[in-house]
Tab-separated table of C-alpha atoms in Angstrom:
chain	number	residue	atom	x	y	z
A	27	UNK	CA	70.932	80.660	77.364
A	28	UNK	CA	69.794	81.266	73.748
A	29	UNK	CA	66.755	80.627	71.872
A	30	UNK	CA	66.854	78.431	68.631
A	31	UNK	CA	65.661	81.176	66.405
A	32	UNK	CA	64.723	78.756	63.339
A	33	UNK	CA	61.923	77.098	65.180
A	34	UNK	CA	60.321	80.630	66.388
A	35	UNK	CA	60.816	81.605	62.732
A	36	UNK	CA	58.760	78.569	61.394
A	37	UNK	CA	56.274	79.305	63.864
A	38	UNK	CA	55.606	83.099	63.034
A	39	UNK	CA	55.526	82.517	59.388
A	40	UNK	CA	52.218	80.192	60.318
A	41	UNK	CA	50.647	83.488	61.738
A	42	UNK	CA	52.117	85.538	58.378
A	43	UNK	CA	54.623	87.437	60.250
A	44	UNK	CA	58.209	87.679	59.563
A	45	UNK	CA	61.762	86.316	61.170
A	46	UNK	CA	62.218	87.753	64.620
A	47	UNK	CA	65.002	90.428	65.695
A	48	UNK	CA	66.139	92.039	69.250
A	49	UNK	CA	65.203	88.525	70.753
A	50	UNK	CA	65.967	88.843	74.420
A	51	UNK	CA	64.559	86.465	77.605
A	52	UNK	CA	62.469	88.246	80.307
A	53	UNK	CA	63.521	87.962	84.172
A	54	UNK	CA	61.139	86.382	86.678
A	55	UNK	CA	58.656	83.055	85.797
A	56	UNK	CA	59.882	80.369	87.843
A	57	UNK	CA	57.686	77.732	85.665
A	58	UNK	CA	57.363	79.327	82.144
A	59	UNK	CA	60.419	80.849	80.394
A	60	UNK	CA	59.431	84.187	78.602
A	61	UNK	CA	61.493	86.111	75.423
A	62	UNK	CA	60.414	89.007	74.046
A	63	UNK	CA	61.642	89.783	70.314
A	64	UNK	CA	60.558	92.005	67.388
A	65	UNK	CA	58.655	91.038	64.261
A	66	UNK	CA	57.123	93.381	61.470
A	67	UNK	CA	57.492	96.374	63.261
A	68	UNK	CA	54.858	94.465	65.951
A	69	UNK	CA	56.657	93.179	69.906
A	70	UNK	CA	56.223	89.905	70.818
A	71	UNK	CA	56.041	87.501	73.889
A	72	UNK	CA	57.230	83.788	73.355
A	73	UNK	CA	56.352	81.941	76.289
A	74	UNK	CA	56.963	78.221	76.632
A	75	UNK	CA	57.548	75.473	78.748
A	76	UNK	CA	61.131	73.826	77.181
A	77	UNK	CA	60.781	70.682	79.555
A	78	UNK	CA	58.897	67.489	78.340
A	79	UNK	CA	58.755	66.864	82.091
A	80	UNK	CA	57.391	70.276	83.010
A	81	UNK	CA	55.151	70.001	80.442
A	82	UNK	CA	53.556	66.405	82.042
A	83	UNK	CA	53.371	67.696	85.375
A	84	UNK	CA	50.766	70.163	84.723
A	85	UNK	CA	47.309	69.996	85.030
A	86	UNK	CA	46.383	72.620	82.440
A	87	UNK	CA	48.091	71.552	79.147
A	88	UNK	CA	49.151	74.749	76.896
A	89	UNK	CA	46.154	74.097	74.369
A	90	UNK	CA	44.145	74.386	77.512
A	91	UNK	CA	45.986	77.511	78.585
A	92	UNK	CA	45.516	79.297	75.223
A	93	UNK	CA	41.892	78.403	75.420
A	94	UNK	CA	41.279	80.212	78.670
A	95	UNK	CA	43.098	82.862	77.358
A	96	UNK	CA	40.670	83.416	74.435
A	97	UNK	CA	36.857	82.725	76.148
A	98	UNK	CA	39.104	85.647	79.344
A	99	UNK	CA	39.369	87.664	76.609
A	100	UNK	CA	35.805	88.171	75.009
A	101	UNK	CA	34.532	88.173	78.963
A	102	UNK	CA	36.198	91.665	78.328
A	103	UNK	CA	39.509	90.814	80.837
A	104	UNK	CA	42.406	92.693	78.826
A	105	UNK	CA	44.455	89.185	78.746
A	106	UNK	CA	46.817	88.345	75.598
A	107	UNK	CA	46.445	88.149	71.963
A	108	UNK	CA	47.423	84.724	70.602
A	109	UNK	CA	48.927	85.141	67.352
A	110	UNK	CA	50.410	81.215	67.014
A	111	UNK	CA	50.639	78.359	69.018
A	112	UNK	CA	53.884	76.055	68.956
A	113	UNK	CA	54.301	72.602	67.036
A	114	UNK	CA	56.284	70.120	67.956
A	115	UNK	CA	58.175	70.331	64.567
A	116	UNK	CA	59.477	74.128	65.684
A	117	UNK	CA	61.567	72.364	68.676
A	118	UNK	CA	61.435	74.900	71.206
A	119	UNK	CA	58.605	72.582	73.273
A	120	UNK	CA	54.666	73.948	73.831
A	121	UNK	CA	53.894	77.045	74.554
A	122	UNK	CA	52.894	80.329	72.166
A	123	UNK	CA	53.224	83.515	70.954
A	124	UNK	CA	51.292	86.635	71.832
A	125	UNK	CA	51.433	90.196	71.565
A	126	UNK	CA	53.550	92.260	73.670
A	127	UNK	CA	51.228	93.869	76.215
A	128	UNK	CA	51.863	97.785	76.941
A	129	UNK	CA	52.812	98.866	80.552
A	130	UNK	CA	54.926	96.923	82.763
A	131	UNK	CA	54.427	94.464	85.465
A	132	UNK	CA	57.009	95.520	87.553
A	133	UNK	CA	55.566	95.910	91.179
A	134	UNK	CA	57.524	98.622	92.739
A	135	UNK	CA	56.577	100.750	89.335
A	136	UNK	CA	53.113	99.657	90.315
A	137	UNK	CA	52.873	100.497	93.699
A	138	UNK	CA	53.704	103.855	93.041
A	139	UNK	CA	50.946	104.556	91.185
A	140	UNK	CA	49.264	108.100	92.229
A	141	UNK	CA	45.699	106.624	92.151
A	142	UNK	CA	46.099	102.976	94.309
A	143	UNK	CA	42.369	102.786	94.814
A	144	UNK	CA	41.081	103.776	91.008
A	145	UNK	CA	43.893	100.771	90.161
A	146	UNK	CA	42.455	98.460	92.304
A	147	UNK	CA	38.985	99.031	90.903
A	148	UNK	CA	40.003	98.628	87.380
A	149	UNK	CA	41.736	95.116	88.874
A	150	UNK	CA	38.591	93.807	90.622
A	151	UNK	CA	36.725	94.547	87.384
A	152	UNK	CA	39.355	91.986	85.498
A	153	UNK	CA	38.898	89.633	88.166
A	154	UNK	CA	34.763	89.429	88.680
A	155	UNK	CA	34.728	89.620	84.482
A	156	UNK	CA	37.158	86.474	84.618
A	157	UNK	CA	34.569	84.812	87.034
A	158	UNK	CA	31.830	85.427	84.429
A	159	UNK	CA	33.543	83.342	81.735
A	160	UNK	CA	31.080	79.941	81.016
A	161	UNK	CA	32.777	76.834	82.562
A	162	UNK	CA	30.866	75.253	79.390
A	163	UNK	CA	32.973	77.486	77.405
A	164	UNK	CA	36.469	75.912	78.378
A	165	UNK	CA	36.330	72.324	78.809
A	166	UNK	CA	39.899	71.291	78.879
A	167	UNK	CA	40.095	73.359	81.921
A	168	UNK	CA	40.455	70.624	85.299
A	169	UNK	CA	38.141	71.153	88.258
A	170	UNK	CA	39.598	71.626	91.411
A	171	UNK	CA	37.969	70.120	94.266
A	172	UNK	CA	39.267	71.664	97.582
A	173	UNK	CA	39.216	68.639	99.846
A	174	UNK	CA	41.369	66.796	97.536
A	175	UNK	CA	43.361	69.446	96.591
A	176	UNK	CA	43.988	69.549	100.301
A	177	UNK	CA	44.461	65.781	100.644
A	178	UNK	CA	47.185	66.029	97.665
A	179	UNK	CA	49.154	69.189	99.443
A	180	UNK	CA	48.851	67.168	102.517
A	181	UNK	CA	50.447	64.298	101.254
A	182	UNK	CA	53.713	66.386	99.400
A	183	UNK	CA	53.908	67.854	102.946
A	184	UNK	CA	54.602	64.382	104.362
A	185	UNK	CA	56.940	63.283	101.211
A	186	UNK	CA	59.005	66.682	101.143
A	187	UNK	CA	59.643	65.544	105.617
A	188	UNK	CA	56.891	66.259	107.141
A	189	UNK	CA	58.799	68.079	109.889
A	190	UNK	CA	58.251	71.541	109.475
A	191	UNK	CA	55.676	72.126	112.720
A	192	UNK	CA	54.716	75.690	111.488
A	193	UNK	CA	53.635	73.697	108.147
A	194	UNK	CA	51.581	71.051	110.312
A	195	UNK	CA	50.071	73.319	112.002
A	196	UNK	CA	48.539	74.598	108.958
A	197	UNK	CA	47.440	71.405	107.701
A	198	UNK	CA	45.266	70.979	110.792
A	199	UNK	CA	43.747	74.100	110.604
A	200	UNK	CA	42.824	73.403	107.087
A	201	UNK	CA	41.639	70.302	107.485
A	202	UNK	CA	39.280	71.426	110.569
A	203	UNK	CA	38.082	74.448	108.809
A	204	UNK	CA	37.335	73.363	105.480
A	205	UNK	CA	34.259	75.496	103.549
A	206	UNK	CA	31.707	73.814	102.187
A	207	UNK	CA	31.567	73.347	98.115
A	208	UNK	CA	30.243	76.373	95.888
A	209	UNK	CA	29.447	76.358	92.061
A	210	UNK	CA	32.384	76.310	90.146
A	211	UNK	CA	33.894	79.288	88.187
A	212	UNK	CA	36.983	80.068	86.684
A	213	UNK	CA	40.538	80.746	88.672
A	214	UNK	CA	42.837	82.363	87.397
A	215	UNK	CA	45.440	81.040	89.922
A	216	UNK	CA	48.357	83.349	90.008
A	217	UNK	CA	46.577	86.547	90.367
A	218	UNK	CA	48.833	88.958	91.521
A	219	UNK	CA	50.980	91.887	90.930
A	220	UNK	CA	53.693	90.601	89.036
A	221	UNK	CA	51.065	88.822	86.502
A	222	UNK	CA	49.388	92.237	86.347
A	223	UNK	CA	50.475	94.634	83.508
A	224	UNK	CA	49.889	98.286	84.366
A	225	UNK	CA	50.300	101.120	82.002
A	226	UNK	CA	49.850	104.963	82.561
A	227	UNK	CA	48.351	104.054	86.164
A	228	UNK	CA	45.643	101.806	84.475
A	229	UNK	CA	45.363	97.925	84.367
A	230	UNK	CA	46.689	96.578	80.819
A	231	UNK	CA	46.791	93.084	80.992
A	232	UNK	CA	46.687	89.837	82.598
A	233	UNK	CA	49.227	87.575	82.331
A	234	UNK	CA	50.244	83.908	83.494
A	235	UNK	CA	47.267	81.935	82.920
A	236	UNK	CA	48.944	78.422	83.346
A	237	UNK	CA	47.515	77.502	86.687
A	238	UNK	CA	43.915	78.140	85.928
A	239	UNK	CA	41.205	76.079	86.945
A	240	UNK	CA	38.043	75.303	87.572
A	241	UNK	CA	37.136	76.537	91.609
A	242	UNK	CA	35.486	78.412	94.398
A	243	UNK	CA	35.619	81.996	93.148
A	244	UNK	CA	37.096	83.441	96.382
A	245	UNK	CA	40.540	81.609	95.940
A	246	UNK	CA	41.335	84.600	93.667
A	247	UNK	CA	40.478	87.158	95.743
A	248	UNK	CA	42.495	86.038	98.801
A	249	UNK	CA	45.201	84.989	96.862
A	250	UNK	CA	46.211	88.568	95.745
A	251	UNK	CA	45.856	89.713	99.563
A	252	UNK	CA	48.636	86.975	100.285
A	253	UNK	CA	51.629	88.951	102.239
A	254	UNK	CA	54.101	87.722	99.442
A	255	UNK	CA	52.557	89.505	96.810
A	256	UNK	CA	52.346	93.110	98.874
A	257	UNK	CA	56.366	93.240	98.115
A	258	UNK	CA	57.409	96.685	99.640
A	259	UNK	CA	53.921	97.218	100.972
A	260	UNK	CA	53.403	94.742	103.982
A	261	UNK	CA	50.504	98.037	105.434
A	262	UNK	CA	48.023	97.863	102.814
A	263	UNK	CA	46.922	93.918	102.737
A	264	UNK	CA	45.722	94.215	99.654
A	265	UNK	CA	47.853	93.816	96.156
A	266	UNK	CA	49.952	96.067	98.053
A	267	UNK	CA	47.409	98.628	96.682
A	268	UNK	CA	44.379	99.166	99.514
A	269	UNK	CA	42.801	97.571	102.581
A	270	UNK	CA	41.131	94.635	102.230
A	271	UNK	CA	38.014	95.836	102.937
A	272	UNK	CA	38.331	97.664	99.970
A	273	UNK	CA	39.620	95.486	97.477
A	274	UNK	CA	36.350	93.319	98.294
A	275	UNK	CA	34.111	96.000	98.335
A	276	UNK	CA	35.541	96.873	94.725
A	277	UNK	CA	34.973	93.746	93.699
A	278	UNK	CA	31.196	93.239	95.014
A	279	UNK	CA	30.995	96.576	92.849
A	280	UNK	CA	32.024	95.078	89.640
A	281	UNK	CA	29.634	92.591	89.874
A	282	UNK	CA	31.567	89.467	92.058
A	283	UNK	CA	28.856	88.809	94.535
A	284	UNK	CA	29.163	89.231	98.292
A	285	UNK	CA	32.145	87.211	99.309
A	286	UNK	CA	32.078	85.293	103.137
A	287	UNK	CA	34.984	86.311	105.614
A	288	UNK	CA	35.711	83.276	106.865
A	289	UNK	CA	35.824	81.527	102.813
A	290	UNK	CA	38.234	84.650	102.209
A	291	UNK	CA	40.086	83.388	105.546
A	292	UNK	CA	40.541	80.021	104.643
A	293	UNK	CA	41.764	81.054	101.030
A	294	UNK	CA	44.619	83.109	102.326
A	295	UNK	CA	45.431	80.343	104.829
A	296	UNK	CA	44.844	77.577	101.856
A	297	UNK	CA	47.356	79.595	99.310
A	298	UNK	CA	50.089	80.667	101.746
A	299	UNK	CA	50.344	76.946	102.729
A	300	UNK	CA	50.253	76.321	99.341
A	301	UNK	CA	52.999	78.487	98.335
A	302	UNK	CA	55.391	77.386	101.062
A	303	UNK	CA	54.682	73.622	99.507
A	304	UNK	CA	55.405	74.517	96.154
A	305	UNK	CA	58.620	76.499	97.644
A	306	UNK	CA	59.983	72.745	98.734
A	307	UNK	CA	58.922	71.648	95.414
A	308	UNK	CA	60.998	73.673	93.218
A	309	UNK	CA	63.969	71.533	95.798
A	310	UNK	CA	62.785	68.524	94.419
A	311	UNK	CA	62.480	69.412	90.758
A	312	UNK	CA	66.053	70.405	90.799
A	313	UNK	CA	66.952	67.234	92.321
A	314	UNK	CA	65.075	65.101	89.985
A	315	UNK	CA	66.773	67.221	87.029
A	316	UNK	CA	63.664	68.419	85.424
A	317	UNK	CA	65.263	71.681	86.172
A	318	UNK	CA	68.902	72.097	87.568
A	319	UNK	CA	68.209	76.134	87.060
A	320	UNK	CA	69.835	77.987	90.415
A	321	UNK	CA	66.575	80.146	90.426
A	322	UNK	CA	64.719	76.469	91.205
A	323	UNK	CA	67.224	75.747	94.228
A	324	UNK	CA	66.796	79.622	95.234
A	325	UNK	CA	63.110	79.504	95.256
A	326	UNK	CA	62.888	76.574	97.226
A	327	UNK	CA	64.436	78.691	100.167
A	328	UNK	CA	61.280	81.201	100.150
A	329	UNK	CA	59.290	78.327	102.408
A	330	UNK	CA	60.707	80.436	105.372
A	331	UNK	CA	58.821	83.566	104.365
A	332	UNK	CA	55.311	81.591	104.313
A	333	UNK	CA	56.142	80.068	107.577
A	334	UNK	CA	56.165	82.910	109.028
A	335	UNK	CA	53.116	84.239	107.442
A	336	UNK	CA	51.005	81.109	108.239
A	337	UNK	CA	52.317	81.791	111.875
A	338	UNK	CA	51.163	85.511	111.952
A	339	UNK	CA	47.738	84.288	110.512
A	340	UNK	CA	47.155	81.665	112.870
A	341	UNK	CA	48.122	82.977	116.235
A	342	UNK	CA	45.237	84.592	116.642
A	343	UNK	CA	43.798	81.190	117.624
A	344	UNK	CA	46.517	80.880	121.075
A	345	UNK	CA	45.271	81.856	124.355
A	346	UNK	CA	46.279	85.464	125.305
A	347	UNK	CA	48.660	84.020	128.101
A	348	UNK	CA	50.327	81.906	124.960
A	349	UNK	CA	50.475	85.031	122.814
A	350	UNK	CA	52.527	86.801	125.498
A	351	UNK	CA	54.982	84.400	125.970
A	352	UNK	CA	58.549	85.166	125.428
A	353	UNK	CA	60.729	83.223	122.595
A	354	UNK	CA	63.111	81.066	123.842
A	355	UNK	CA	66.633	82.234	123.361
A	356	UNK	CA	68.095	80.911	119.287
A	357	UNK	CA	69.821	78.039	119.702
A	358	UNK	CA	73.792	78.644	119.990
A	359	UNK	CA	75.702	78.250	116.682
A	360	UNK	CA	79.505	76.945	116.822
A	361	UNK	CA	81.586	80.068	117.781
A	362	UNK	CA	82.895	82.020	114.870
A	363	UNK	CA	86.378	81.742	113.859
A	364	UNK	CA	88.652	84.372	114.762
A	365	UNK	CA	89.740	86.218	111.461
A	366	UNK	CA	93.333	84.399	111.135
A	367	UNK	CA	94.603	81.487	109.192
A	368	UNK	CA	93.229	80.074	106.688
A	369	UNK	CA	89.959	81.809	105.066
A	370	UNK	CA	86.849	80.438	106.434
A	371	UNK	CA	84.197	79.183	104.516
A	372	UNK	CA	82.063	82.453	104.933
A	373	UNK	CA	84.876	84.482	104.268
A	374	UNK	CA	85.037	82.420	100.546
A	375	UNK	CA	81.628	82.940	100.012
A	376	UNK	CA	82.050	86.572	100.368
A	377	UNK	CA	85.257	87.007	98.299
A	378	UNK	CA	82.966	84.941	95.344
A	379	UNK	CA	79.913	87.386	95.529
A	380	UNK	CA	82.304	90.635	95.933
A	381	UNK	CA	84.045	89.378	92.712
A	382	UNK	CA	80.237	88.545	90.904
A	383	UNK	CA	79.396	92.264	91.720
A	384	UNK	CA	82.853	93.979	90.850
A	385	UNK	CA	83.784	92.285	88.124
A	386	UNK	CA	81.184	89.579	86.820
A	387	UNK	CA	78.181	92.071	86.740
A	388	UNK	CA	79.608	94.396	83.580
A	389	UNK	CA	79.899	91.631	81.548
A	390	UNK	CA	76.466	90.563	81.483
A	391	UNK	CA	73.064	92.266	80.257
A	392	UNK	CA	69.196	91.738	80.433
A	393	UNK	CA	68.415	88.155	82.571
A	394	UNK	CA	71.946	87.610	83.017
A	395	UNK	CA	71.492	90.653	85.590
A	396	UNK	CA	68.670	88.314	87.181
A	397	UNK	CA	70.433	85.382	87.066
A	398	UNK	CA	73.436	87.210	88.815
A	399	UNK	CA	71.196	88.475	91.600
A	400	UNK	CA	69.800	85.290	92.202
A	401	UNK	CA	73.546	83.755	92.490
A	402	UNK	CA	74.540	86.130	95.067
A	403	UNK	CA	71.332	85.607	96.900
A	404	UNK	CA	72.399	81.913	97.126
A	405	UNK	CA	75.764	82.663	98.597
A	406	UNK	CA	73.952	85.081	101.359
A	407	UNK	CA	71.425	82.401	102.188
A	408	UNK	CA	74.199	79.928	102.319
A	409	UNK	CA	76.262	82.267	104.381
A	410	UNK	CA	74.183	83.209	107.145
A	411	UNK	CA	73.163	79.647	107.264
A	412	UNK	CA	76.952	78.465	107.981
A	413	UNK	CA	76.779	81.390	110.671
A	414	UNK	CA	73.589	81.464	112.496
A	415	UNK	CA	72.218	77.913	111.682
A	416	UNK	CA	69.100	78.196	112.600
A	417	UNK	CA	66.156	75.328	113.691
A	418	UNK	CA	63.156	75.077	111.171
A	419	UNK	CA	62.370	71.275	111.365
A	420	UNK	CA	61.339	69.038	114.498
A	421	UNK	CA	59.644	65.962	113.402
A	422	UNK	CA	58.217	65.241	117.203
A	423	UNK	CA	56.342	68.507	117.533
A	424	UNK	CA	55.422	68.516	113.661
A	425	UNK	CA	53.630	64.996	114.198
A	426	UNK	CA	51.606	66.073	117.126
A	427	UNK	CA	50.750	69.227	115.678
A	428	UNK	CA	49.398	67.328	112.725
A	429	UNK	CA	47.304	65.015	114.282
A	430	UNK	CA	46.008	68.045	116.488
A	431	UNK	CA	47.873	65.964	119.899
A	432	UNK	CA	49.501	69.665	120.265
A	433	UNK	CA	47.964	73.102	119.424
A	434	UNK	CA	48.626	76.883	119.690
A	435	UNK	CA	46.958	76.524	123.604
A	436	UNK	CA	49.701	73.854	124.503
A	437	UNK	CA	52.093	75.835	126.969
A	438	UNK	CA	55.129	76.941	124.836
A	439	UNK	CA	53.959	75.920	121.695
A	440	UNK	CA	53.368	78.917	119.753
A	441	UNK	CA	56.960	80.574	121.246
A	442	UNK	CA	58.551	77.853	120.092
A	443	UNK	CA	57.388	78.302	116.679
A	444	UNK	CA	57.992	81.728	116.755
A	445	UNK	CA	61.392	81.147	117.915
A	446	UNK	CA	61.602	78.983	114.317
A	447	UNK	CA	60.387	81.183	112.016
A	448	UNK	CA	62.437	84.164	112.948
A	449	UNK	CA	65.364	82.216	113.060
A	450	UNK	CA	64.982	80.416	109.580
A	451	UNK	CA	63.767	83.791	107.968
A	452	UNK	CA	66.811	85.657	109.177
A	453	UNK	CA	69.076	83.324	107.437
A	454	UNK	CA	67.047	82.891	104.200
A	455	UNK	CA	65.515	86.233	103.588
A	456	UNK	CA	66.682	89.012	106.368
A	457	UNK	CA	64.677	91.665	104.012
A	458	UNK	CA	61.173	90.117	103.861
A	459	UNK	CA	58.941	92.602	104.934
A	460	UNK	CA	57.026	90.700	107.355
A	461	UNK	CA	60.237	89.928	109.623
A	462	UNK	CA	59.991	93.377	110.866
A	463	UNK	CA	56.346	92.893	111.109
A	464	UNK	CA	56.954	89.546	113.048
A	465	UNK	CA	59.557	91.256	115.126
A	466	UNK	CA	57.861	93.911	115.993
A	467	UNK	CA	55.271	92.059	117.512
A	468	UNK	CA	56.453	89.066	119.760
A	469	UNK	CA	57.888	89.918	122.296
């Protein structure tokens, strides 16, 4: 994919800079497409939203977005310089230009930092000064109500099937454990390593503001502790950085106020489900062809891994007798095909992503590497489905967990769920952390 470069030149000479050069796209942002280029001896990020439809479907427009980048920036957070915003006359759809950040946002490079804990500090710092900003200040930013925004999850959760029973059970537990309303302050939404640029061991910048709203303060904090976002460090909760006890004590330090356990609980329970429903969304965008990307379709798989993080959050609640419980045995695939005759359909997928990796992979450069990873990651998924095909959806049990007929106390329940989550995991993402985890611990 290539970037009209005539529009992006029309739009720096508005900010008195000069045509860009080296113009290449970033890997990773699964709603935002980001390409970094040259420009009077400066580096630049473009970041836009090409889609008209993409665009609509958001509830913080991009002047919004550029707006809460500014009033995070003289709250002292080290977000973006805006240098120009896009017009519809440069044809390359909204979005904007800002300066390149130092550092990277690469986790692994992150989470080898020699210091974790003097990090983590520097983060809950950006976070409580983000939290400062006046709501007055940013007035195209929408307020997010958390029993609707419940109510609204709820009801994709029925559209997308409504048979998941792992993704029921959450619903319930939301629903029945709902905090009570707090003064509003501004969420950053997505923050998280990944969206966190780190330089020399020390915080740099914050990036991805396009899901900020209006909110209870303590979304934040428990979205960053999310088991997703710990990548190759599933043993220290949180940012993959510390304990949680100290990422919260950090950010009580920086000024963030005392933050309740069981508000921080329901977060992490609130975004996880969250995640796993925007997971199934990405399915549907690609089917309504606001975006027929294979990183959409790819994406959508990743419900599996939230599953089974909602499950290891929740169990907790079963009776001991439940939580000892052995799985019932996976249910029995089709017996594999001997290796003669004609090449099974497994056997094709291989021989495609053997010939991606020998002979596809030196032809491409920069996101074409990420968009060649994500291809073979599709044939995997695809292959171990054909082999193990495993259960995720039951629309009986999901029903009655809903409507709380069933719980985690109900004999067999919580095995059986178990019993899903491995299974579906194993076929969509064998090296998630957590399985191991997961694995470890049921018996």
């Amino acid at each position: 994919m290539s970037l009209p470069t005539e529009g992006l030149t029309r739009a720096l000479a508005r900010a008195g800079l000069p045509a860009p050069s080296r113009i290449e796209r970033l890997s990773g942002g699964a709603n935002m497409q980001s390409w970094r280029f040259h420009a009077g001896g400066q580096t630049y990020v473009l970041r836009r939203l090409p889609s008209e439809a993409m665009i609509g479907s958001r509830t913080l427009g991009m002047a919004g977005e550029v707006q809460v980048i500014g009033a995070a920036r003289q709250a002292g957070v080290p977000a973006p310089e805006v240098v120009v915003v896009l017009e519809a006359g440069d044809g390359l759809g909204a979005g904007f230009v800002m300066r390149a950040i130092p550092g990277s946002a690469e986790p692994t490079l992150i989470l080898s930092v020699e210091e974790p804990g003097a990090l983590m500090t520097e983060i809950a710092q950006a976070l409580a000064a983000t939290q400062r900003v006046d709501p007055a200040s940013i007035p195209d930013v929408p307020l997010m109500v958390t029993a609707d925004a419940l109510g609204e999850l709820r009801a994709r959760f029925i559209q997308y099937g409504g048979n998941r029973p792992i993704l029921a059970l959450a619903v319930h537990w939301l629903e029945t454990h709902l905090p009570a309303p707090v003064p509003p302050r501004l969420v950053h939404g997505d923050f998280r390593l990944g969206n966190l640029m780190v330089h020399d061991g020390h915080l740099s910048g914050v990036l991805d503001w396009e899901l900020a709203h209006l909110g209870d303060p303590v979304e934040d904090l428990a979205y960053a502790c999310m088991t997703v976002w710990r990548f190759s460090r599933p043993d220290r909760p949180a940012l993959g950085l510390t304990p949680i006890v100290d990422w919260l004590a950090a950010y009580e330090a920086a000024g963030g106020g005392p933050v309740d356990r069981d508000r921080f609980r329901f977060w992490l329970v609130y975004r996880t489900f969250w995640w796993a429903i925007s997971s199934l969304g990405m399915g549907y965008t690609w089917r309504e062809g606001t975006d027929r990307s294979l990183e959409r379709v790819v994406v959508a798989r990743r419900c599996a891994e939230q599953e089974l993080d909602l499950l290891l959050l929740l169990e907790d609640g079963a009776p001991a007798a439940e939580r000892r419980r052995p799985m019932p045995p996976s249910a029995q695939p089709s017996p594999p095909r001997p290796p003669i005759g004609e090449p099974s359909a497994g056997e094709i997928l291989t021989a495609i992503s053997e010939w991606l990796a020998s002979d596809v992979k030196k032809l491409v450069s920069g996101r074409g590497h990420f968009d060649l990873a994500v291809a073979r990651n599709a044939l995997g998924i695809v292959a171990r489905e054909l082999e193990q095909q495993p259960v995720a959806t039951d629309s009986g049990l999901a029903a009655d967990l809903l409507a709380g007929r069933r719980d985690l106390s109900t004999p067999g329940v919580l095995a059986c769920l178990r019993r899903m989550a491995l299974d579906k995991l194993t076929a969509d993402r064998p090296k998630y952390p957590a399985l191991a985890t997961a694995r470890a611990r049921w018996p």
